[in-house]
PDB file of C-alpha atoms in Angstrom:
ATOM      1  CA  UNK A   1     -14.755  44.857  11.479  1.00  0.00           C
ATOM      2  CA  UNK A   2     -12.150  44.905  14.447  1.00  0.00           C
ATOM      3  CA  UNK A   3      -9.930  42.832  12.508  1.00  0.00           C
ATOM      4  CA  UNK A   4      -6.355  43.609  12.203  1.00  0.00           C
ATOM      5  CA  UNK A   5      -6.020  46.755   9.328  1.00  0.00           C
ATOM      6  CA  UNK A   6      -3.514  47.444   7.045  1.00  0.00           C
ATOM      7  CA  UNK A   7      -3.060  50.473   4.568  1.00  0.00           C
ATOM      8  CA  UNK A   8      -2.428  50.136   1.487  1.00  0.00           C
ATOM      9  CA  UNK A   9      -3.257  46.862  -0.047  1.00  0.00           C
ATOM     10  CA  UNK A  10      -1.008  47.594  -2.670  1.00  0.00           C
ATOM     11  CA  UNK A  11       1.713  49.780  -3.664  1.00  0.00           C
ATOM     12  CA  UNK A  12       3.724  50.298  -6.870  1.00  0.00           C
ATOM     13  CA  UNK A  13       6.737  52.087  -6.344  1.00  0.00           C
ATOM     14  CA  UNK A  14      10.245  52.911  -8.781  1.00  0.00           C
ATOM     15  CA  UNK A  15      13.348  51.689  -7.033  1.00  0.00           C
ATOM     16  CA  UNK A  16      15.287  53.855  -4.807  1.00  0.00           C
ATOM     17  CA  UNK A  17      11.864  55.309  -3.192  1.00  0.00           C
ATOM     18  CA  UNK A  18      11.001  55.521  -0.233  1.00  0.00           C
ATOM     19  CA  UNK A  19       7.463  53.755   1.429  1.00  0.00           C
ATOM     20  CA  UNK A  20       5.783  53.405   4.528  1.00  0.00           C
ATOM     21  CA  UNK A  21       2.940  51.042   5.294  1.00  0.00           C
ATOM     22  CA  UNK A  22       0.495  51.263   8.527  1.00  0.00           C
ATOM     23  CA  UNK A  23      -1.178  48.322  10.354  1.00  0.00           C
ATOM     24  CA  UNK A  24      -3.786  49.047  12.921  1.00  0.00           C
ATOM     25  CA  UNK A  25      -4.305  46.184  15.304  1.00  0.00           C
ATOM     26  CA  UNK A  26      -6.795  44.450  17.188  1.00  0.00           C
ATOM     27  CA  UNK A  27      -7.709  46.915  19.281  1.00  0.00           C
ATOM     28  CA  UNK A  28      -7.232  45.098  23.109  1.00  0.00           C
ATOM     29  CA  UNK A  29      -3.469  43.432  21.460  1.00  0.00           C
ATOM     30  CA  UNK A  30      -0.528  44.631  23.153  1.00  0.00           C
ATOM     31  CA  UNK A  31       1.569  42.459  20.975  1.00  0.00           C
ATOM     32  CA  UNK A  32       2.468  43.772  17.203  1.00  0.00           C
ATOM     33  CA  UNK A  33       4.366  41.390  14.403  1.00  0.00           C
ATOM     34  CA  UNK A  34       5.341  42.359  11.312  1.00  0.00           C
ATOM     35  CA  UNK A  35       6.146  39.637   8.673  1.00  0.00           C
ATOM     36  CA  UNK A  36       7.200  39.168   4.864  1.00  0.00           C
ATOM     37  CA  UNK A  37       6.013  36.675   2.870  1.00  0.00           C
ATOM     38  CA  UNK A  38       6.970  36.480  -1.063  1.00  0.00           C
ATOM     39  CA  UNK A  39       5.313  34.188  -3.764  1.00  0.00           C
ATOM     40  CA  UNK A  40       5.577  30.101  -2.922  1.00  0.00           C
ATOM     41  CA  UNK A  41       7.015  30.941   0.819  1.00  0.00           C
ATOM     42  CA  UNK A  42       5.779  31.170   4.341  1.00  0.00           C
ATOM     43  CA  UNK A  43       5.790  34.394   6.351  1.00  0.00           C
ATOM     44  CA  UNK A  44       9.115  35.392   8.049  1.00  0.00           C
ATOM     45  CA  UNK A  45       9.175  37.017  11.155  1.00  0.00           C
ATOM     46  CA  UNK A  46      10.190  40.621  11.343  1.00  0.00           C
ATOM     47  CA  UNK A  47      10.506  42.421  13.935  1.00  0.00           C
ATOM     48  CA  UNK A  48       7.898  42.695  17.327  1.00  0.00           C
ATOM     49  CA  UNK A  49       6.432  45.144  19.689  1.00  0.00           C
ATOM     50  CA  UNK A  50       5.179  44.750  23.196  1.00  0.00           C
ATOM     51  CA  UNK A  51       3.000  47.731  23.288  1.00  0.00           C
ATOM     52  CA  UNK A  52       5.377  50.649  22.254  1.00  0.00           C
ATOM     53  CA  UNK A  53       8.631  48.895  22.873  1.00  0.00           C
ATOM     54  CA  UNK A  54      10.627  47.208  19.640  1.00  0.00           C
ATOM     55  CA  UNK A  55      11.743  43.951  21.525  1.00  0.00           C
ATOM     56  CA  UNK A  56      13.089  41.945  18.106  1.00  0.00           C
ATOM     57  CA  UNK A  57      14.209  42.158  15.392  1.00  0.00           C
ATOM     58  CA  UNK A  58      15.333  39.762  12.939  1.00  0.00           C
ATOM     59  CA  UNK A  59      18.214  39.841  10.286  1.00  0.00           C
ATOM     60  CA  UNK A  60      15.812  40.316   7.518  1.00  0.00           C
ATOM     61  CA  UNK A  61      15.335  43.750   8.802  1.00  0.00           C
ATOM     62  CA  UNK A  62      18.011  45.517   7.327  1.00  0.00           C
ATOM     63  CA  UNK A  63      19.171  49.275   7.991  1.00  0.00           C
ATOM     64  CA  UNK A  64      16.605  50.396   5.179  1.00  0.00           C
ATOM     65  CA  UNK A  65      13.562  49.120   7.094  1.00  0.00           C
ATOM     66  CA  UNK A  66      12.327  51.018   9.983  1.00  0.00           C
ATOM     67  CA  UNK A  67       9.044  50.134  12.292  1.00  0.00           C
ATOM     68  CA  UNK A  68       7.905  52.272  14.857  1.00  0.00           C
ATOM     69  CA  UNK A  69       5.030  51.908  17.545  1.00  0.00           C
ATOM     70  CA  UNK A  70       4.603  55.738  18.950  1.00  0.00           C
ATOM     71  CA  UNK A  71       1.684  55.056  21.146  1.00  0.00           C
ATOM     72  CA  UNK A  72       1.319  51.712  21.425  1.00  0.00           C
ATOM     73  CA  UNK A  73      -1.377  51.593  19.381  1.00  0.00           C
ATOM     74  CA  UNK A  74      -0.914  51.487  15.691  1.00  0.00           C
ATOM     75  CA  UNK A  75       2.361  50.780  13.955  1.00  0.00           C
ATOM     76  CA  UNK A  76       4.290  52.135  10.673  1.00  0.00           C
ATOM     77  CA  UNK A  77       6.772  50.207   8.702  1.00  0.00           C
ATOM     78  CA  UNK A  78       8.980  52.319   6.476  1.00  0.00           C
ATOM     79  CA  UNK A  79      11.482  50.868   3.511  1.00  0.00           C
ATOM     80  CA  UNK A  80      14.082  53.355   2.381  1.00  0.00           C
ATOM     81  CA  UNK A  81      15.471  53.003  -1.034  1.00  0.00           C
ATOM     82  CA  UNK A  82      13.659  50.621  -2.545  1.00  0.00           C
ATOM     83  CA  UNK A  83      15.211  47.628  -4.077  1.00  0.00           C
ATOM     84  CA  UNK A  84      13.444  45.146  -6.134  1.00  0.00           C
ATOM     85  CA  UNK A  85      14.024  42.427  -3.545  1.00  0.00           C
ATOM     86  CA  UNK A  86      11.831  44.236  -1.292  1.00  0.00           C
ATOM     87  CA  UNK A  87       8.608  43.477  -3.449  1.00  0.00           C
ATOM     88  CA  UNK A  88       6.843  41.032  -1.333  1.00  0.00           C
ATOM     89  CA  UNK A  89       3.509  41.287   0.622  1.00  0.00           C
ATOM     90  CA  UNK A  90       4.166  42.918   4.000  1.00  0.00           C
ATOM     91  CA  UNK A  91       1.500  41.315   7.003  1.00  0.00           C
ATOM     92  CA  UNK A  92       1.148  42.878  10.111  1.00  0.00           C
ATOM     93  CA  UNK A  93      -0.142  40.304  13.337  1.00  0.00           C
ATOM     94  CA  UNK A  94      -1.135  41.179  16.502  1.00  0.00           C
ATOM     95  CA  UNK A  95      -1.852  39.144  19.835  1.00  0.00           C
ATOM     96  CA  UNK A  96      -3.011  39.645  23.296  1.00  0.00           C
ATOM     97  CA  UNK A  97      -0.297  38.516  26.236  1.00  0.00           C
ATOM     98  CA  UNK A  98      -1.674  36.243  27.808  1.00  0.00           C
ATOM     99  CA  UNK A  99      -2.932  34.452  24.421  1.00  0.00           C
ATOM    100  CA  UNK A 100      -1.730  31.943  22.242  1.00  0.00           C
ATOM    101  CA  UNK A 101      -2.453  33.172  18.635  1.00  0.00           C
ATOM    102  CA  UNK A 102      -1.439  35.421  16.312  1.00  0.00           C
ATOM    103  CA  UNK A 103      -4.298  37.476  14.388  1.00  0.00           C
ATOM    104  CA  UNK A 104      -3.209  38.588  10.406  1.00  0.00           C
ATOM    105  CA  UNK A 105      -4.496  41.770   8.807  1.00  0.00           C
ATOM    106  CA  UNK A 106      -4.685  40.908   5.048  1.00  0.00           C
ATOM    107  CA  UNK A 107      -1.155  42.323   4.222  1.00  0.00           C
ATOM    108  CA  UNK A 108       0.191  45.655   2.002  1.00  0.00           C
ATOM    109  CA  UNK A 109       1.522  44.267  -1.178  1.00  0.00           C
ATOM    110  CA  UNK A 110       5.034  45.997  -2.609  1.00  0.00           C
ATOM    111  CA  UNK A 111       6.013  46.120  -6.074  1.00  0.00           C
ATOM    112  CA  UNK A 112       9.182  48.107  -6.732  1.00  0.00           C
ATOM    113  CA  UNK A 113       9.587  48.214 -10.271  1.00  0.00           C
TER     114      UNK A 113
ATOM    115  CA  UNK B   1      17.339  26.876   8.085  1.00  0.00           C
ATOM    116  CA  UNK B   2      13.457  26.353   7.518  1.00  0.00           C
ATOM    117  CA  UNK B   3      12.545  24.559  11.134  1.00  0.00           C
ATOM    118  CA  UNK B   4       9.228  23.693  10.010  1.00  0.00           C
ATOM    119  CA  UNK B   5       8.981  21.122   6.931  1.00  0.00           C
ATOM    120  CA  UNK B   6       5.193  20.925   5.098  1.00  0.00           C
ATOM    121  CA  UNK B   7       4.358  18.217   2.610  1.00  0.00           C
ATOM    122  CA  UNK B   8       3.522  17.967  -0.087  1.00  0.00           C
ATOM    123  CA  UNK B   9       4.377  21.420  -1.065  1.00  0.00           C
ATOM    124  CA  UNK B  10       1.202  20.898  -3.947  1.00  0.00           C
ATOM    125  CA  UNK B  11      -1.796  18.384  -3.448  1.00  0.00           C
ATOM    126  CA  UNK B  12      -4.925  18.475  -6.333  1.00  0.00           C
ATOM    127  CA  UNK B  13      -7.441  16.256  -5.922  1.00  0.00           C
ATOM    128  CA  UNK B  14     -11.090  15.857  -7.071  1.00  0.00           C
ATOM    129  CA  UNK B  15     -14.551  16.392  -4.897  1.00  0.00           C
ATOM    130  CA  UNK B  16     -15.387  14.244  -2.342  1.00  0.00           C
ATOM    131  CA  UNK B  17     -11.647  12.780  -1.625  1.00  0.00           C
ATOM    132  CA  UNK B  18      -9.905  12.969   1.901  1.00  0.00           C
ATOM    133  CA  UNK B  19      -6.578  13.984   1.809  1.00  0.00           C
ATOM    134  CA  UNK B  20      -3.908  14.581   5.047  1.00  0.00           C
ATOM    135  CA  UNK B  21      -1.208  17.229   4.911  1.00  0.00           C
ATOM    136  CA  UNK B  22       1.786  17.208   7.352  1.00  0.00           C
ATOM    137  CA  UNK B  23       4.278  19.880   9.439  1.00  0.00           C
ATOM    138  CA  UNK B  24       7.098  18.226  10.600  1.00  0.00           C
ATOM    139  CA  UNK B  25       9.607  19.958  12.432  1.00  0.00           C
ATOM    140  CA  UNK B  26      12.965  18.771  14.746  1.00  0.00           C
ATOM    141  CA  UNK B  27      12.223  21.329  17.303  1.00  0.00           C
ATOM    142  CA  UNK B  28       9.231  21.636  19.748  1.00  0.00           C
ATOM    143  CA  UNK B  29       6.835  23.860  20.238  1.00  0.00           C
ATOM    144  CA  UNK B  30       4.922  25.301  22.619  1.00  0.00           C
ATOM    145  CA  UNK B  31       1.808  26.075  20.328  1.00  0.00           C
ATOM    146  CA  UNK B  32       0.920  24.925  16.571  1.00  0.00           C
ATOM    147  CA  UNK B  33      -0.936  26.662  14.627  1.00  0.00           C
ATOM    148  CA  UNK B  34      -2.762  26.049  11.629  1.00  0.00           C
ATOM    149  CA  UNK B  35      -3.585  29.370   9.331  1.00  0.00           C
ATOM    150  CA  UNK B  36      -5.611  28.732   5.421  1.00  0.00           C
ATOM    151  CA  UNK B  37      -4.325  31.559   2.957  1.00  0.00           C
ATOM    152  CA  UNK B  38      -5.860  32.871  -0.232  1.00  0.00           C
ATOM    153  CA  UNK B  39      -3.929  34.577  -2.957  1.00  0.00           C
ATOM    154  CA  UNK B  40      -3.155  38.317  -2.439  1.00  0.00           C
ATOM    155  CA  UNK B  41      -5.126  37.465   1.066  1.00  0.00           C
ATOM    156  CA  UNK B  42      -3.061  37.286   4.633  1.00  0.00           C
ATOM    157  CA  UNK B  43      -3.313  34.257   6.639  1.00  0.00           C
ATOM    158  CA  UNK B  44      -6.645  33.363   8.282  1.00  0.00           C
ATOM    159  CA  UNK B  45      -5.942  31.557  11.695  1.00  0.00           C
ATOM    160  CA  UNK B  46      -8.369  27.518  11.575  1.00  0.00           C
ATOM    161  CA  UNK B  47      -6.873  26.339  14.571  1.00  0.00           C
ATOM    162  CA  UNK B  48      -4.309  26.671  17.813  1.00  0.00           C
ATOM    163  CA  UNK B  49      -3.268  23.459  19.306  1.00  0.00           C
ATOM    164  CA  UNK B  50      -1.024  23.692  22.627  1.00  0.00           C
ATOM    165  CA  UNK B  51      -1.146  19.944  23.760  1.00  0.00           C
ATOM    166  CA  UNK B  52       0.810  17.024  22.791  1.00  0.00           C
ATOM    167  CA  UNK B  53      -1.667  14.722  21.491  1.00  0.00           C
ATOM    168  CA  UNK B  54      -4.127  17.065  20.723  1.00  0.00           C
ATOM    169  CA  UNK B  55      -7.161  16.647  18.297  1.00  0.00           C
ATOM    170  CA  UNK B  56      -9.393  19.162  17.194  1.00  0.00           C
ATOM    171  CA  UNK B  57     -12.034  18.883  14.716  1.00  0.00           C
ATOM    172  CA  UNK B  58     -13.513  21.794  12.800  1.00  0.00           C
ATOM    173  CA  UNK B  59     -16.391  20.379  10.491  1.00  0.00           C
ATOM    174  CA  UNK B  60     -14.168  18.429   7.841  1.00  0.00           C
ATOM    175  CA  UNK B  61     -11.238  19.277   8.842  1.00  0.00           C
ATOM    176  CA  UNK B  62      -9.120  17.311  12.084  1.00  0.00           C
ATOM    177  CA  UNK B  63      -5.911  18.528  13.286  1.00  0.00           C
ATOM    178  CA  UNK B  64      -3.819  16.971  15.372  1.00  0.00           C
ATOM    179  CA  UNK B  65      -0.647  17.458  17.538  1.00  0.00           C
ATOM    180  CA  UNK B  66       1.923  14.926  18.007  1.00  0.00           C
ATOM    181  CA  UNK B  67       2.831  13.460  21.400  1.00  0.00           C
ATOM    182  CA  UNK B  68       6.651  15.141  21.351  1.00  0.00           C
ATOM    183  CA  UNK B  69       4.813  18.613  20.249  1.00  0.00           C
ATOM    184  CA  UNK B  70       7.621  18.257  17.187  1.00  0.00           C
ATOM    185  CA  UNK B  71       4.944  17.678  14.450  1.00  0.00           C
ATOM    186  CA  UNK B  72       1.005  18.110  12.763  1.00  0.00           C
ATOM    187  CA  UNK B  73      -1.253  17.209  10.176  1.00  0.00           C
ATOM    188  CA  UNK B  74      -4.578  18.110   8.853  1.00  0.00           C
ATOM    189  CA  UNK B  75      -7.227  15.823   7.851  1.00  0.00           C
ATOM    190  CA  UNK B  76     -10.182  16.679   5.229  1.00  0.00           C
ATOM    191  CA  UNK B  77     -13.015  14.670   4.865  1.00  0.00           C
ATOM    192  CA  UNK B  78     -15.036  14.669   1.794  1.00  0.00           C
ATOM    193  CA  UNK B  79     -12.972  17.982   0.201  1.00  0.00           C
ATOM    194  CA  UNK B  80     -15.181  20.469  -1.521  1.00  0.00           C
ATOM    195  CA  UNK B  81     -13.561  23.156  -3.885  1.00  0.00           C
ATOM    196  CA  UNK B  82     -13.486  25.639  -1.035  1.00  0.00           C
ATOM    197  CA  UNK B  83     -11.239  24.275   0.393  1.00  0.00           C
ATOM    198  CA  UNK B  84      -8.995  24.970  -2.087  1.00  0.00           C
ATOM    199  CA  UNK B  85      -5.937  27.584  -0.832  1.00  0.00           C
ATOM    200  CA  UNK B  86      -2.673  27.333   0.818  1.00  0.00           C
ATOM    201  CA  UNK B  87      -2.275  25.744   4.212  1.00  0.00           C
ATOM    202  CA  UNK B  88       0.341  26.943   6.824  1.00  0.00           C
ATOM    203  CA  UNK B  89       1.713  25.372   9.427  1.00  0.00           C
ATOM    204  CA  UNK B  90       3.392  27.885  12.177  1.00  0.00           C
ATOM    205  CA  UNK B  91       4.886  27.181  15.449  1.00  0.00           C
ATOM    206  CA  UNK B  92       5.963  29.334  18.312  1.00  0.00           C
ATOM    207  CA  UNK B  93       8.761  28.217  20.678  1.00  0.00           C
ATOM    208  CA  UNK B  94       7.683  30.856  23.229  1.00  0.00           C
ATOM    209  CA  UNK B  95       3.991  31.398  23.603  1.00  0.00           C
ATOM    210  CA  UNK B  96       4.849  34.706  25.844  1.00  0.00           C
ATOM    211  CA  UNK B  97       6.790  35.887  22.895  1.00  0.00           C
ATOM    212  CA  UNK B  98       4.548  34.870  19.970  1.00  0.00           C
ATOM    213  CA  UNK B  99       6.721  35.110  17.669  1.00  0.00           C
ATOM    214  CA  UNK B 100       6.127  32.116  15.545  1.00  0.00           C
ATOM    215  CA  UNK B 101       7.997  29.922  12.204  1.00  0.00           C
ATOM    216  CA  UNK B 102       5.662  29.559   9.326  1.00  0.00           C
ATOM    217  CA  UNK B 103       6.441  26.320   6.607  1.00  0.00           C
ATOM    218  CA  UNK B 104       6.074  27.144   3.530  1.00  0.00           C
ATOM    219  CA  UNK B 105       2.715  26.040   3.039  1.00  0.00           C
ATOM    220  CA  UNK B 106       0.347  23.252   1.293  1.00  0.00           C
ATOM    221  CA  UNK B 107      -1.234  24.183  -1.666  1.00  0.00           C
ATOM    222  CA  UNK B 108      -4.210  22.755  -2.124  1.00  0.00           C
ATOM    223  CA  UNK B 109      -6.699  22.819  -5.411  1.00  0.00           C
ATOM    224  CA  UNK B 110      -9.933  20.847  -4.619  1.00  0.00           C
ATOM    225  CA  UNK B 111     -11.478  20.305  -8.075  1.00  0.00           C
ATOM    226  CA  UNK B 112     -15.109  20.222  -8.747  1.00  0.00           C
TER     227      UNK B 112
END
């Protein structure tokens, strides 16, 4: 599968820990979203990369959250102190530049308890 | 502000009915796209429509583009329990960013 990847599905984790997702793209996709999406809502945007350059990111993305692109290849998002309001499931995108669509991976679910 | 309005936010119908959802949005956009989600799943992409106007057909299901590039709907013919799941509209203002608004979805339970 060259799909878009994303490790791991799920995570349980206590409040005030920290976690870090991965999301391996499409493997020719310069272009790297990360979205949130909790129960009965669309995704929200992020924050995107243009290979290994961060060139948004939204207001949603507070000082706790973190995503880097070292290489350009695959991407880490990290949430620092847990709160409960961070349980949601985390997607990761990615897209070529000349393209029109966005490709999901099938998204890390959070659970802070 | 959600710029992208889907309705009817819950649709259940039997077998063999056609049913239309809609996106409706004040803003245009340079590319709509249409993405089917299962629970605990991400987003699977159906279609990308760029042109206002635009129809494209895949099997049962017709999407189409309005003229202005402000709005969408999906058409299913004949529905058949797969189809059931939640569909999302999402539109991107600047195809060379990609960075696109999702609606908060149609869900959809097609029942045998």
């Amino acid at each position: 599968d060259t799909g878009v990847s994303q490790d791991p599905r799920h995570k349980i984790t206590k409040r005030g820990q920290n976690v870090t997702f991965r999301c391996d793209p499409i493997s020719e996709h310069n272009r790297l979203y990360w979205y949130r999406q909790t129960l009965g809502q669309g995704p929200e945007f992020l924050t995107y990369f243009q290979n290994e350059a961060q060139l948004e990111k939204s207001r949603l993305l507070s000082d706790r959250f973190s995503a880097e692109r070292p290489k350009g290849s695959f991407s880490t998002l990290e949430i620092q102190r847990t709160e409960q309001g961070d349980s949601a499931m985390y997607l990761c995108a990615s897209k070529s530049t000349g393209g029109n669509t966005i490709y999901f991976g099938e998204g890390s679910w959070l659970t802070v308890v | 502000t959600q710029l992208l309005e889907q309705s009817p936010q819950f649709l259940s119908i039997q077998e063999g009915e056609n049913l239309t959802v809609y996106c409706n949005s004040s803003s245009v956009f340079s590319s709509l796209q249409w993405y089917r989600q299962e629970p605990g799943e991400g987003p699977v992409l159906l279609v990308t429509v760029v042109t206002g106007g635009e129809v494209k057909k895949l099997k049962r299901l017709t999407f189409q583009f309005g003229d202005a590039r402000k709005d969408s709907s999906l058409h299913i013919t004949a529905a058949q329990p797969g189809d059931t799941g939640l569909y999302l509209c999402a539109g991107a203002r600047d195809t060379n960013a990609g960075k696109s608004t999702f609606g908060d979805g149609t869900t959809l339970t097609v029942k045998p």
